[in-house]
Amino acid sequence: MILDQFELHQSRIFLGNTCYAEALALCDLDRYTKLFFISQEQVWGFHGRVLSDAFAALGYPVTEDQIYFMPDGERFKSLETFGAVQQWLVAQGADRRSLLVVLGGGVVGDLAGFVAATYMRGMPWLYVPTTLLAQQDASIGGKTAVNLPQGKNLVGCFWEPSAVIVDSAVLRTLPRRQLNAGYMEFLKHGMLHGPELYQAALDVPVDSDDWAAQMPVLARGVRVKAEVVRQDPHERNQRRLLNLGHTLAHALESFTEYRQFLHGEAVGIGLLFAAMLAQRLGGQDSWPGLEKAVVSRLPAFDVAAWDQNVLLDLTQRDKKGIGGKIAWIIPRAPGDVVIVDGVARPLLEETLSELVGRLANVVPVVG
Ligand code: GLY
């Protein structure tokens, strides 16, 4: 059942519980000359049948030659995979009015979106995000990208999908760790929006299994992102707020060579850091419950192994910095989040040292 739907620029966003057929029926599939699919084998194994049955029920049966399986893993979000998918589309006779249907998490979505953005100078795509992280973040706003050996997401563009279907059914097969990591982007949306959604995010049980029941509140998180993107699609200003928690997160991912933390876990730690920084800047703690919500969803790790100086140096490389100044997103209170261009290093050092102390007390050590 579709629980919510709205338009964002040229995209239609559907949110619901087991709602593929209902949503696809509203997507004017007749407009497209042909349908092509990109996914990963395991993800297709879990969810491809239900999706292709929904297409078939509408008169669009799906055959194997319409599906491209890309390998799993961030390292395959590469120019090589990009080229391979483009050539496959040519071989299959895709044209610029064919639809690329993307079933997968953020890696598949980023890469396939970039393929769609550039194939014959742009073809439409429909995204069914299969992780909580991608539902809350990558599926909305059309950021597409591939990695270079020199860094993540260095090549890409904005190309919003024609339709997005955010369905709780896919969450049932996700490992708990992935769910916990994806939750952090939802929590971020609660922090950006205001006290009520922040509290609703805190109220999501750590061990929730009933994602259909959580879908109405998760849908509100998706809408928060959509409203920011609606105002500022190309990240000239307000969209930078979505970077809340990400400056330290990216540094942490880089420091641990992308091996220790899932992106969402690093974001959770970054949210805590940002809240503590806000407290030092504004003098009051506006974030009751944040530490518990984050820490209860983190795996064990050894915070004593962090080199705090190196970590802070890495924050200076954030590619969203402009003119050498790093924009820190400071959450003063729920719904009151500001962009501060440049924060004094001693303040960052004190805050990081406090964060390390707090984490050392509450996070079990790995090993
Ligand atoms: N992931 C943040 C954004 O889409 O702007």
CSV table of C-alpha atoms in Angstrom, one decimal, residues 187 191 198 244-246 248 267-291 294 328-334 336-337 351 354-355 358:
chain,number,residue,atom,x,y,z
A,187,LEU,CA,18.2,10.6,12.7
A,191,MET,CA,17.7,16.7,13.9
A,198,TYR,CA,13.8,14.3,16.4
A,244,LEU,CA,25.4,17.5,9.1
A,245,GLY,CA,27.7,14.9,10.7
A,246,HIS,CA,29.5,14.2,7.5
A,248,LEU,CA,34.0,14.1,10.7
A,267,VAL,CA,27.8,9.6,10.2
A,268,GLY,CA,26.3,8.7,13.6
A,269,ILE,CA,29.7,9.5,15.3
A,270,GLY,CA,29.8,12.7,13.2
A,271,LEU,CA,26.4,13.7,14.4
A,272,LEU,CA,27.5,13.3,18.0
A,273,PHE,CA,30.6,15.4,17.3
A,274,ALA,CA,28.6,18.1,15.6
A,275,ALA,CA,26.1,18.3,18.6
A,276,MET,CA,29.1,18.6,21.0
A,277,LEU,CA,30.6,21.3,18.9
A,278,ALA,CA,27.3,23.1,18.9
A,279,GLN,CA,27.2,22.9,22.7
A,280,ARG,CA,30.7,24.4,23.0
A,281,LEU,CA,29.7,27.2,20.6
A,282,GLY,CA,26.3,27.9,22.2
A,283,GLY,CA,26.7,26.8,25.8
A,284,GLN,CA,23.8,24.4,26.1
A,285,ASP,CA,23.1,20.8,25.4
A,286,SER,CA,20.0,20.6,23.2
A,287,TRP,CA,20.4,16.9,22.3
A,288,PRO,CA,19.1,14.7,25.1
A,289,GLY,CA,19.0,11.1,23.9
A,290,LEU,CA,21.4,11.5,21.0
A,291,GLU,CA,24.4,9.7,22.5
A,294,VAL,CA,23.9,6.6,18.2
A,328,TRP,CA,30.8,22.9,9.6
A,329,ILE,CA,27.2,22.2,10.0
A,330,ILE,CA,26.3,23.2,13.6
A,331,PRO,CA,23.0,21.8,15.1
A,332,ARG,CA,22.1,24.4,17.7
A,333,ALA,CA,18.8,22.6,18.5
A,334,PRO,CA,16.3,20.4,16.7
A,336,ASP,CA,17.9,25.1,14.2
A,337,VAL,CA,20.9,24.1,12.3
A,351,THR,CA,35.6,18.7,21.1
A,354,GLU,CA,35.8,15.0,24.7
A,355,LEU,CA,34.2,12.8,22.1
A,358,ARG,CA,32.9,9.7,26.0
